[in-house]
CSV table of C-alpha atoms in Angstrom, one decimal:
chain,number,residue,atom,x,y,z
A,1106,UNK,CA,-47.0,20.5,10.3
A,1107,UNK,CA,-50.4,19.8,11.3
A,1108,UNK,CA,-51.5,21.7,15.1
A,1109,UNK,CA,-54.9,20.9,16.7
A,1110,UNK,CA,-57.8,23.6,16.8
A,1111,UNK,CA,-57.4,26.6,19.1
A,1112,UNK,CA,-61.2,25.6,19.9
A,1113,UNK,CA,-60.1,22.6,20.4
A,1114,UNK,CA,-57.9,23.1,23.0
A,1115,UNK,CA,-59.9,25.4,24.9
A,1116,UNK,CA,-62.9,22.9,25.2
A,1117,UNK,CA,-60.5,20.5,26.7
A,1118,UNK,CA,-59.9,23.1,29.5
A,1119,UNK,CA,-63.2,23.6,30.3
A,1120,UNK,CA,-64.2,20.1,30.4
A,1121,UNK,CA,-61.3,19.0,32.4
A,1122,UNK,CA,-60.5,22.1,34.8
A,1123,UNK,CA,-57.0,22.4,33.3
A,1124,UNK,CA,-55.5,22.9,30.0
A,1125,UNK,CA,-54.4,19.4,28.0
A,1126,UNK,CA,-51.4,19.3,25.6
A,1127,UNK,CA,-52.5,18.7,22.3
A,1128,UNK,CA,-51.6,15.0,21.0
A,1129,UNK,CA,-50.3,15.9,17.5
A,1130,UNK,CA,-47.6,18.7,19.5
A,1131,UNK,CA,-44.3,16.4,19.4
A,1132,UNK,CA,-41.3,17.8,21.5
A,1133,UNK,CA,-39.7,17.1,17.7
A,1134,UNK,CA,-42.8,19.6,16.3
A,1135,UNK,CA,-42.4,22.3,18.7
A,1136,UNK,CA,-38.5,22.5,18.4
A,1137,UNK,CA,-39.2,22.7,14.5
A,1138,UNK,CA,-41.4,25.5,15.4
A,1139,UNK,CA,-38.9,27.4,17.9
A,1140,UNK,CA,-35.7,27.3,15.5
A,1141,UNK,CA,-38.4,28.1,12.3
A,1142,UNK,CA,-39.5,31.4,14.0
A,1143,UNK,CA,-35.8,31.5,15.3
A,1144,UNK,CA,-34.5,31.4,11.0
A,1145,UNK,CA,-36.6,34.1,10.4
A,1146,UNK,CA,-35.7,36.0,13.1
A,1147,UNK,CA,-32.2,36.0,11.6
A,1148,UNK,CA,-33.2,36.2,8.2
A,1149,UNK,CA,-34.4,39.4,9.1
A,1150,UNK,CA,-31.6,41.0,10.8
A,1151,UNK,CA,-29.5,40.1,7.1
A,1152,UNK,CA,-30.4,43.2,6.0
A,1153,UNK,CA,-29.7,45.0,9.0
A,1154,UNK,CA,-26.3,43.0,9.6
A,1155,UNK,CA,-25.0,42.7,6.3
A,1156,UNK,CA,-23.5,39.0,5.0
A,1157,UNK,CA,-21.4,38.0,8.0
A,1158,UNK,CA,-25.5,36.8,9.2
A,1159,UNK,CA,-24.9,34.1,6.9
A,1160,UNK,CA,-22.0,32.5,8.5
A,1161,UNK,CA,-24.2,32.6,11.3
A,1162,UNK,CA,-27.8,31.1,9.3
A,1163,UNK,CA,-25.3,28.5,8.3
A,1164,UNK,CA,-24.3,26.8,11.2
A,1165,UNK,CA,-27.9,27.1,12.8
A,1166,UNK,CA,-28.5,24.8,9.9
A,1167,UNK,CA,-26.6,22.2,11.0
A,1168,UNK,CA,-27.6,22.7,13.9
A,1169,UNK,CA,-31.2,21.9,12.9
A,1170,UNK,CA,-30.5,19.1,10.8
A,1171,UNK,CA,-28.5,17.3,14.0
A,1172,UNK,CA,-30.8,18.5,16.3
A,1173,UNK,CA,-33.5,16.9,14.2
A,1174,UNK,CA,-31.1,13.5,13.8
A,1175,UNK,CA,-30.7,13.4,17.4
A,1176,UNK,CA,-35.0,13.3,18.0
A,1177,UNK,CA,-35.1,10.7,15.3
A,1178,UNK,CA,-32.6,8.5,16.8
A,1179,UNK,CA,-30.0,8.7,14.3
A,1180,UNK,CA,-26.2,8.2,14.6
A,1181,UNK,CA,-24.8,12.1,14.8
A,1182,UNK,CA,-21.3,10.8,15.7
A,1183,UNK,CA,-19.7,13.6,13.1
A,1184,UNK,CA,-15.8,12.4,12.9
A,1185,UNK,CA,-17.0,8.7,11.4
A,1186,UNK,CA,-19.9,9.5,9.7
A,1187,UNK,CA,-21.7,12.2,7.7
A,1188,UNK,CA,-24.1,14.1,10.0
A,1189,UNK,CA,-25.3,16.8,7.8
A,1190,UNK,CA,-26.9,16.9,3.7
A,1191,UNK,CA,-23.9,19.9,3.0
A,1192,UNK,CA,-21.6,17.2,3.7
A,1193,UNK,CA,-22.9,15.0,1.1
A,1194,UNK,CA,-22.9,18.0,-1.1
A,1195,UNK,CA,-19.2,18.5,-0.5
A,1196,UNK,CA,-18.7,14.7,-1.3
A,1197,UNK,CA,-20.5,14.6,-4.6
A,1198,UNK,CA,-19.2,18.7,-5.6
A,1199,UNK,CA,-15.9,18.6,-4.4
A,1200,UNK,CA,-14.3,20.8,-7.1
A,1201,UNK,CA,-17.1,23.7,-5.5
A,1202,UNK,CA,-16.1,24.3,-2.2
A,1203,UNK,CA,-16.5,28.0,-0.8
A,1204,UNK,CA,-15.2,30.2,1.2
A,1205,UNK,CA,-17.6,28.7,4.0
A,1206,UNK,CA,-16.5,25.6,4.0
A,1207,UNK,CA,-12.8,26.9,4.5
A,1208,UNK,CA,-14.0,28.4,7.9
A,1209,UNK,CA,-14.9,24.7,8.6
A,1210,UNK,CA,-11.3,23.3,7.9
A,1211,UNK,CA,-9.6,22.7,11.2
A,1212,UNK,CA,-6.8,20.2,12.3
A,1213,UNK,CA,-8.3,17.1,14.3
A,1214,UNK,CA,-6.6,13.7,15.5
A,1215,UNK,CA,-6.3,10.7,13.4
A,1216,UNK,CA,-8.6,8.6,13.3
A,1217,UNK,CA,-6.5,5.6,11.0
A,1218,UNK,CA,-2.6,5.1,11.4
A,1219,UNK,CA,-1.1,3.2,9.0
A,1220,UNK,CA,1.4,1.8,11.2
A,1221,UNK,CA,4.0,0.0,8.8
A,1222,UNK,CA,5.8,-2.2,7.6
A,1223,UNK,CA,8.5,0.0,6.4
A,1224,UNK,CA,9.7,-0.8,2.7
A,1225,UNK,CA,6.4,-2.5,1.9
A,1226,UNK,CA,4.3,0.3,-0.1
A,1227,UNK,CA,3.4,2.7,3.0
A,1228,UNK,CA,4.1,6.0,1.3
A,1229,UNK,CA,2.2,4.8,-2.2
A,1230,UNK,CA,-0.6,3.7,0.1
A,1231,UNK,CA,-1.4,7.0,1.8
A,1232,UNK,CA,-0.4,8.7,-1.6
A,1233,UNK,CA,-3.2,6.9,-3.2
A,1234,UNK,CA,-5.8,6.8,-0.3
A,1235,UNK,CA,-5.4,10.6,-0.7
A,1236,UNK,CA,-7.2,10.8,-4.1
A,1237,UNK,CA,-10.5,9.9,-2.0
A,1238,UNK,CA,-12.1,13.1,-1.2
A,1239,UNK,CA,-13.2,11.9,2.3
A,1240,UNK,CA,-9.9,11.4,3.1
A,1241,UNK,CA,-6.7,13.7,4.4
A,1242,UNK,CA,-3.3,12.7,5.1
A,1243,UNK,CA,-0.2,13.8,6.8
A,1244,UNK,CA,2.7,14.4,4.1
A,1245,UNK,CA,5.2,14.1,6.6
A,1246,UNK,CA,6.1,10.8,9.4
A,1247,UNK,CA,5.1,12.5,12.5
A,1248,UNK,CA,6.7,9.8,14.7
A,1249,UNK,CA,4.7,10.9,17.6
A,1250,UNK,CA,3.9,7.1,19.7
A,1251,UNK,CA,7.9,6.8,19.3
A,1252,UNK,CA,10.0,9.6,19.4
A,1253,UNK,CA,8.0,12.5,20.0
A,1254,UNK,CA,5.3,11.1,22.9
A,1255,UNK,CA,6.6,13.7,25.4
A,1256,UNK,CA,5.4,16.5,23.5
A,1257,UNK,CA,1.7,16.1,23.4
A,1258,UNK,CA,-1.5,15.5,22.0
A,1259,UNK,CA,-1.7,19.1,20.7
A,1260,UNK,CA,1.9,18.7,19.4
A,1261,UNK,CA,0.8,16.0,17.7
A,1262,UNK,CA,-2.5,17.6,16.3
A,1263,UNK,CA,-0.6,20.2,14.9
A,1264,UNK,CA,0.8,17.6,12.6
A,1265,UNK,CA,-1.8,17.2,10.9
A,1266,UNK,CA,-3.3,18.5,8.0
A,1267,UNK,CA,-6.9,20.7,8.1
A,1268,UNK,CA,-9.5,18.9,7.4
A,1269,UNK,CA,-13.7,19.3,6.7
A,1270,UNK,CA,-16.0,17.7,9.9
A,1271,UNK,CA,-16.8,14.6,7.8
A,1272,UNK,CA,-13.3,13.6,6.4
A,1273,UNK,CA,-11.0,10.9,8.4
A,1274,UNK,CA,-7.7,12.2,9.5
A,1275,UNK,CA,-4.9,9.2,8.5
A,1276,UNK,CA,-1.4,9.6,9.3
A,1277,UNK,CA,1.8,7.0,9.1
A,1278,UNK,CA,4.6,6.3,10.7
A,1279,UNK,CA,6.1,2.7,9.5
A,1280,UNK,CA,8.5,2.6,12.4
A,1281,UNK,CA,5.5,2.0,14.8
A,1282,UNK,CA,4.9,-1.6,13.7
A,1283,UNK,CA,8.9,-2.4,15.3
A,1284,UNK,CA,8.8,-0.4,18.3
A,1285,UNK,CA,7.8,-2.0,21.2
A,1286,UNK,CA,6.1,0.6,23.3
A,1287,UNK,CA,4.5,2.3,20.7
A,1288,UNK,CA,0.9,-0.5,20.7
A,1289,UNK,CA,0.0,0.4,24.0
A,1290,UNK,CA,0.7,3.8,23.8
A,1291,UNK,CA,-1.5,4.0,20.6
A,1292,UNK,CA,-4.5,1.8,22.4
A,1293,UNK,CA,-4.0,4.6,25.7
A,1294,UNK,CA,-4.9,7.6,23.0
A,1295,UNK,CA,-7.5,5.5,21.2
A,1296,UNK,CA,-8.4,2.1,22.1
A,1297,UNK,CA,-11.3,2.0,18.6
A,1298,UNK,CA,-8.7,3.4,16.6
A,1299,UNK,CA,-8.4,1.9,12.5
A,1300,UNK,CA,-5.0,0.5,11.6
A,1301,UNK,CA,-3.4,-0.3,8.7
A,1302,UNK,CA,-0.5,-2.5,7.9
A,1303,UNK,CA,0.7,-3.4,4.7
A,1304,UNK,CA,3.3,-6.1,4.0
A,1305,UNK,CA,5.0,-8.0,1.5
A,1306,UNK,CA,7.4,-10.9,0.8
A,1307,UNK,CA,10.0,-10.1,3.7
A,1308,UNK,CA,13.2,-11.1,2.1
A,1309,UNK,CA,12.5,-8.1,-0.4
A,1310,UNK,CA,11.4,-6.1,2.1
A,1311,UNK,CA,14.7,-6.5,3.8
A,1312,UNK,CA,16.6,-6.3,0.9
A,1313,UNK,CA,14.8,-3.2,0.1
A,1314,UNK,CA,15.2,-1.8,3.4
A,1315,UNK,CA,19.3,-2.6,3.3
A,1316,UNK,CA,19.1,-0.2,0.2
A,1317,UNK,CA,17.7,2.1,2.3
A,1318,UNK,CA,20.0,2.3,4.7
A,1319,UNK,CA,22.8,2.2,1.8
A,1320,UNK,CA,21.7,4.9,0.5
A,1321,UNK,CA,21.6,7.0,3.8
A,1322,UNK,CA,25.2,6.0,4.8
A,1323,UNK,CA,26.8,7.2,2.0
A,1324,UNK,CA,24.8,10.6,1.8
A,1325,UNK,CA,26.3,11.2,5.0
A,1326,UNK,CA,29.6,9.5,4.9
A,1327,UNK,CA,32.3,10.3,2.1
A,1328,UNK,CA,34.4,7.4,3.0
A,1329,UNK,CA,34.3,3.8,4.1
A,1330,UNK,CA,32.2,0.9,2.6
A,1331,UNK,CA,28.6,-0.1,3.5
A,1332,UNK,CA,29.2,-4.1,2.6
A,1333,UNK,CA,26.7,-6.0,0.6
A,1334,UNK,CA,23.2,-7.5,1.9
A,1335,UNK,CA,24.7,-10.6,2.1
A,1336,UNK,CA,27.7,-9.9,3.9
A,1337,UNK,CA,25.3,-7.9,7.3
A,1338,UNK,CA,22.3,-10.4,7.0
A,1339,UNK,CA,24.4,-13.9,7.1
A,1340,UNK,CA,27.6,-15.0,9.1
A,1341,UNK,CA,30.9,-16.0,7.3
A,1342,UNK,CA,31.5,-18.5,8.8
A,1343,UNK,CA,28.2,-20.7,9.2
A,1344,UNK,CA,26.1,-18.9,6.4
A,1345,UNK,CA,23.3,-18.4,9.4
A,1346,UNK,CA,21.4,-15.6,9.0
A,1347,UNK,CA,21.9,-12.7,11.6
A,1348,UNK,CA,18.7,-12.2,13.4
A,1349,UNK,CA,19.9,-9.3,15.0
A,1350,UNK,CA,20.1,-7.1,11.2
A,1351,UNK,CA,17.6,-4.8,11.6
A,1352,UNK,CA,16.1,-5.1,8.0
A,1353,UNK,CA,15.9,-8.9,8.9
A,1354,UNK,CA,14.1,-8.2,12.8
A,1355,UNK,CA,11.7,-6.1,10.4
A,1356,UNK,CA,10.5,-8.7,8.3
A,1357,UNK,CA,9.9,-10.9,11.2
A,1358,UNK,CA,5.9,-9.9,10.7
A,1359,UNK,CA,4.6,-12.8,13.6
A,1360,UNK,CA,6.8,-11.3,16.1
A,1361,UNK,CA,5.5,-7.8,15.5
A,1362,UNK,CA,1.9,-8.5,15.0
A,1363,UNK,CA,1.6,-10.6,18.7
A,1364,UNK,CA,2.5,-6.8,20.3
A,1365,UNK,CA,-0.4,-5.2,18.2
A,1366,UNK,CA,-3.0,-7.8,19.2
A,1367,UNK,CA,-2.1,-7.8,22.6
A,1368,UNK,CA,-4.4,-4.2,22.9
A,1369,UNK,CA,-6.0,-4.3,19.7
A,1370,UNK,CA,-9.1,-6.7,17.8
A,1371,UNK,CA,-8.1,-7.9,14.8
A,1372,UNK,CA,-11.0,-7.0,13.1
A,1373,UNK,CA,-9.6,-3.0,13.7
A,1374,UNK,CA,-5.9,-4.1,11.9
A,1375,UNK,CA,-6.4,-4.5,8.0
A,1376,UNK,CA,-3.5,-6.2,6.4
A,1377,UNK,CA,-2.8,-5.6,2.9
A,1378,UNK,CA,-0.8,-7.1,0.4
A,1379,UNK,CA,2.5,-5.1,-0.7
A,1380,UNK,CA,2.6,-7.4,-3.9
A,1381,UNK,CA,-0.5,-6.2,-5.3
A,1382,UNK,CA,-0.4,-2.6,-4.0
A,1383,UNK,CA,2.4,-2.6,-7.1
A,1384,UNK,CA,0.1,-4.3,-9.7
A,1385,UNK,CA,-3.3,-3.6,-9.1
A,1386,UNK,CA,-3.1,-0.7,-6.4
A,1387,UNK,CA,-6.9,-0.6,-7.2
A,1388,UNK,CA,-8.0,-3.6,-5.8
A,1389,UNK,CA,-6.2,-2.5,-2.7
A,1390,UNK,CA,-7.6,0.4,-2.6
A,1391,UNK,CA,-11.1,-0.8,-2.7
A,1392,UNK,CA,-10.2,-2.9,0.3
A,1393,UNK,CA,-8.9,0.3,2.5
A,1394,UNK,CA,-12.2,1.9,1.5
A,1395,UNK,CA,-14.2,-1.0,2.6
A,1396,UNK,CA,-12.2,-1.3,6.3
A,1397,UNK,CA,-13.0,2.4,6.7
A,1398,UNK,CA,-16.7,2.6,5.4
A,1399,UNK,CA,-16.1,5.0,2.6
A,1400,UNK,CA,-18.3,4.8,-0.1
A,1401,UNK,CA,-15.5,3.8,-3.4
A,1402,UNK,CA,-14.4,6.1,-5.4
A,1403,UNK,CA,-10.5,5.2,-6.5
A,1404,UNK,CA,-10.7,2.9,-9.2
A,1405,UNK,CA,-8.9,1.7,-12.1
A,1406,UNK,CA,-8.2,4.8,-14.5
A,1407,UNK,CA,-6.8,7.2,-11.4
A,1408,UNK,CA,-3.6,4.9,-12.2
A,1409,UNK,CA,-1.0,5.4,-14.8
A,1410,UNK,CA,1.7,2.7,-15.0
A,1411,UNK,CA,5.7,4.5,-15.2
A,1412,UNK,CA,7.9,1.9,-17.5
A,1413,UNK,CA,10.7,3.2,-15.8
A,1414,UNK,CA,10.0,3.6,-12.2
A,1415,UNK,CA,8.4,-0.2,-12.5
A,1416,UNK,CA,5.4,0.9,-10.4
A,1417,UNK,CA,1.9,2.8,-11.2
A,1418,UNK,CA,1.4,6.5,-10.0
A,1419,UNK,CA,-1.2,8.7,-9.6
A,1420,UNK,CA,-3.0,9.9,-12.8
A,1421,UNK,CA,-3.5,13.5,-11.4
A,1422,UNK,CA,-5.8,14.2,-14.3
A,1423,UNK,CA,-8.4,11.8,-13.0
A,1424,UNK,CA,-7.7,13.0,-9.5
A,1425,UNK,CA,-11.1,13.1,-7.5
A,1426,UNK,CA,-11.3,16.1,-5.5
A,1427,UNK,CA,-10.0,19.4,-7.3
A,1428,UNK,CA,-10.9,22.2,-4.6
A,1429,UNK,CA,-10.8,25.8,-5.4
A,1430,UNK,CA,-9.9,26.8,-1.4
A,1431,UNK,CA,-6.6,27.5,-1.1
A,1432,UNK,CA,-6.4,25.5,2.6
A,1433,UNK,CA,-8.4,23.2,1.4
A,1434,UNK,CA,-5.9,22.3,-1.7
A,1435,UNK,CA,-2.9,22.3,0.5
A,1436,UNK,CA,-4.3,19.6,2.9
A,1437,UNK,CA,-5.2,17.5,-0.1
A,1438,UNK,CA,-3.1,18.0,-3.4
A,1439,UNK,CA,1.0,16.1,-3.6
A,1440,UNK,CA,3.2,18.0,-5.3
A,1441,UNK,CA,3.7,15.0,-8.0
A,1442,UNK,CA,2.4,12.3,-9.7
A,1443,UNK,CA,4.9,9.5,-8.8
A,1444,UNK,CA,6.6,8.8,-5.9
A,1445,UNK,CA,10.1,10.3,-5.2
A,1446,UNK,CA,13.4,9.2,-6.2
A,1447,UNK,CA,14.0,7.3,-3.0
A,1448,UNK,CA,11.4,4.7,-4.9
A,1449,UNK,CA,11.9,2.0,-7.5
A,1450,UNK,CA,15.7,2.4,-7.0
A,1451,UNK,CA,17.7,-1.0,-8.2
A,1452,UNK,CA,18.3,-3.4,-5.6
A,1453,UNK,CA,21.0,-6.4,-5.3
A,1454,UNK,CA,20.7,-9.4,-6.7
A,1455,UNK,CA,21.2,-12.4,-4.1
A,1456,UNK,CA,23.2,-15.3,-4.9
A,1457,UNK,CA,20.6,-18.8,-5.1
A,1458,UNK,CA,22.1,-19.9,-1.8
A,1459,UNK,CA,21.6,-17.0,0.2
A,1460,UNK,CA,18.4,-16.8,-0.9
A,1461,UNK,CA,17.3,-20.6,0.0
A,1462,UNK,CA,18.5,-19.5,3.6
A,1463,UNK,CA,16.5,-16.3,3.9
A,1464,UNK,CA,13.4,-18.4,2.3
A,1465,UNK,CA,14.3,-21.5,5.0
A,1466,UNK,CA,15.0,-18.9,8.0
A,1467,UNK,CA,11.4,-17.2,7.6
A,1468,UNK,CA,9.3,-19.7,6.5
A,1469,UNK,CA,8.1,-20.6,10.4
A,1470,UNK,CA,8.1,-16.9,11.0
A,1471,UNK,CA,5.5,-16.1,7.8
A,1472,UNK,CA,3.5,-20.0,8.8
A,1473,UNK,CA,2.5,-18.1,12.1
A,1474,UNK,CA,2.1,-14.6,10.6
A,1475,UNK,CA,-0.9,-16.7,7.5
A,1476,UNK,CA,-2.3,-18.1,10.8
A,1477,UNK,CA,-2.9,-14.9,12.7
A,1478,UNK,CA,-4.2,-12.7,10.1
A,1479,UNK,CA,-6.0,-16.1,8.4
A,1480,UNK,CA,-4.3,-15.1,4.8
A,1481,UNK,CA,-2.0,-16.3,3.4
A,1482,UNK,CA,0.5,-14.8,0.6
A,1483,UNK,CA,3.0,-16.3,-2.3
A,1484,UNK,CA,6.2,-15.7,-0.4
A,1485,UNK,CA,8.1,-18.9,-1.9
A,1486,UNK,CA,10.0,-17.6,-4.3
């Protein structure tokens, strides 16, 4: 830091009757100066204090280093982008973090909500999005915009896992996508909020979601009979299909999607395709870390394909972040590999003719979903 001449100065007040501020002296040069002398001052009381100081040197570091972003004109907006060199540190050394940084962890809002559609790959989306270290997820639905509005944004927080200043919060709730009040209530608590919606072919995902519901009947029924897919989604007697089935409303994607643009640009909904999530969950991924400037890091060996399941998992040996804080483990690690048992089960096979219905029934439906989202999908089959 270069400081002009003590002569210097004093000259100029001769000459000119009152004292002149010295050129080179920036506001950005004398802050430096202040918060320099002020990091020695507390350098000095460490040996008086004891190591609890450090906590304190720490965060006048940040401090500093936004301060000094700030002066410069940099963007220090901390929940979307990475104000500080520590937090570049934490990105590259993940498997290091301290004891400081678990003083950092705290729970904070969502910042991405995957918002559906149910039975298309939600739960093996956020369980892969979680091997990206900038990223934390809810392990449970919280179901706030739907069923638990009333209780309140710190309700909700509280819901979520902790998380480090420069990670993104996501949480999902596939039911939102259906609901009708849900999109504004979402916009109301965030209009710049990230969404993500993932779909696929929708007469699997009805069938899919039928299996679902199947499966839940009979956990908590010991008698009666379900019926088949075919017998709830078209009528006896004219082989129409029912639109009021809730699996088939569901896969009624165009319908859905008008809500969500109502209050929201498309540009902040990224559709994905359910399809390839089960192939190449890779190339999805790359996609969600695109939409939500992250800079990549799931690729093509953190997948391991399960024969039997019919659908990749996580290969938790090439897992990115390994953490060594106990919080900081909780809020990131899954207890497995693979998706539960409630995934990959065996689903009903549907007679040709039913199946040229469903394909005739939401062919107009998916024509005006292609248009919106300007994508289209192989759904003929």
């Amino acid at each position: 830091m270069a400081f002009c001449h003590r002569s210097q100065m004093f000259d100029q007040s001769l000459g000119s009757g009152q004292s002149k501020r010295c050129p080179k002296l920036s506001r950005y040069k004398l802050l430096s100066l202040a918060l320099t002398i002020l990091a020695f001052c507390v350098l000095t009381l460490v040996s008086v204090s004891g190591p609890q100081t450090i906590k304190t040197i720490t965060r006048i570091s940040v401090f500093v280093n936004i301060e000094g972003a700030a002066l410069k004109g940099v963007n220090t907006n901390a929940d979307k982008r990475v104000t500080t060199s520590q937090a570049n540190h934490d990105l590259q050394h993940g498997d290091q973090l301290g004891s400081s940084q678990e003083d950092d962890l705290q729970k904070n809002l969502p910042s991405v909500i995957v918002i559906g559609a149910r039975k298309a790959g939600t739960g093996a989306l956020l369980r892969f999005i979680n091997l990206h270290p900038w990223v934390v997820t809810s392990r449970s639905e919280p179901h706030y915009f739907d069923r638990s509005y009333w209780q309140g944004l710190d309700w909700y927080r509280s819901r979520m896992p902790p998380s480090l200043p420069h990670q993104v919060t996501m949480e999902k709730t596939p039911n939102y996508f259906v609901d009708r009040s849900v999109p504004e209530r979402v916009h109301n608590f965030n209009s710049s909020i990230k969404l993500i919606l993932i779909v696929r072919n929708p007469i699997d995902r009805a069938v899919s979601d039928y299996v679902q519901l199947k499966y839940k009947f009979y956990k908590h029924n010991t008698s009666g009979t379900y019926g088949s897919f075919e017998e709830r989604a078209l009528d006896k007697c004219t082989g129409r299909i029912i639109k009021s089935y809730d699996p088939i409303k569901r896969s009624l994607y165009s319908r859905h999607l008008d809500r969500w643009l109502t209050y929201f640009n498309k540009s902040q909904i990224l559709i994905l395709n359910g399809e390839n999530l089960k192939v190449k969950p890779w190339e999805e991924m790359l996609k969600v870390e695109r939409f939500l400037q992250l800079p990549p890091k799931i690729v093509r060996n953190h997948f391991v394909y399960n024969e039997t399941k019919g659908f990749y998992c996580v290969q938790t040996s090439n897992a990115v972040t390994t953490t060594t804080t106990a919080a900081f483990q909780e809020a990131k690690r899954w207890p497995e590999s693979c998706l539960g048992d409630t995934k990959g089960r065996e689903h009903p096979k549907l007679r040709p003719e039913a199946r040229k219905a469903l394909q005739e029934f939401f062919a107009p439906f998916n024509e005006r979903f292609f248009k919106k989202i300007g994508e289209r999908f192989d759904w003929n089959r």
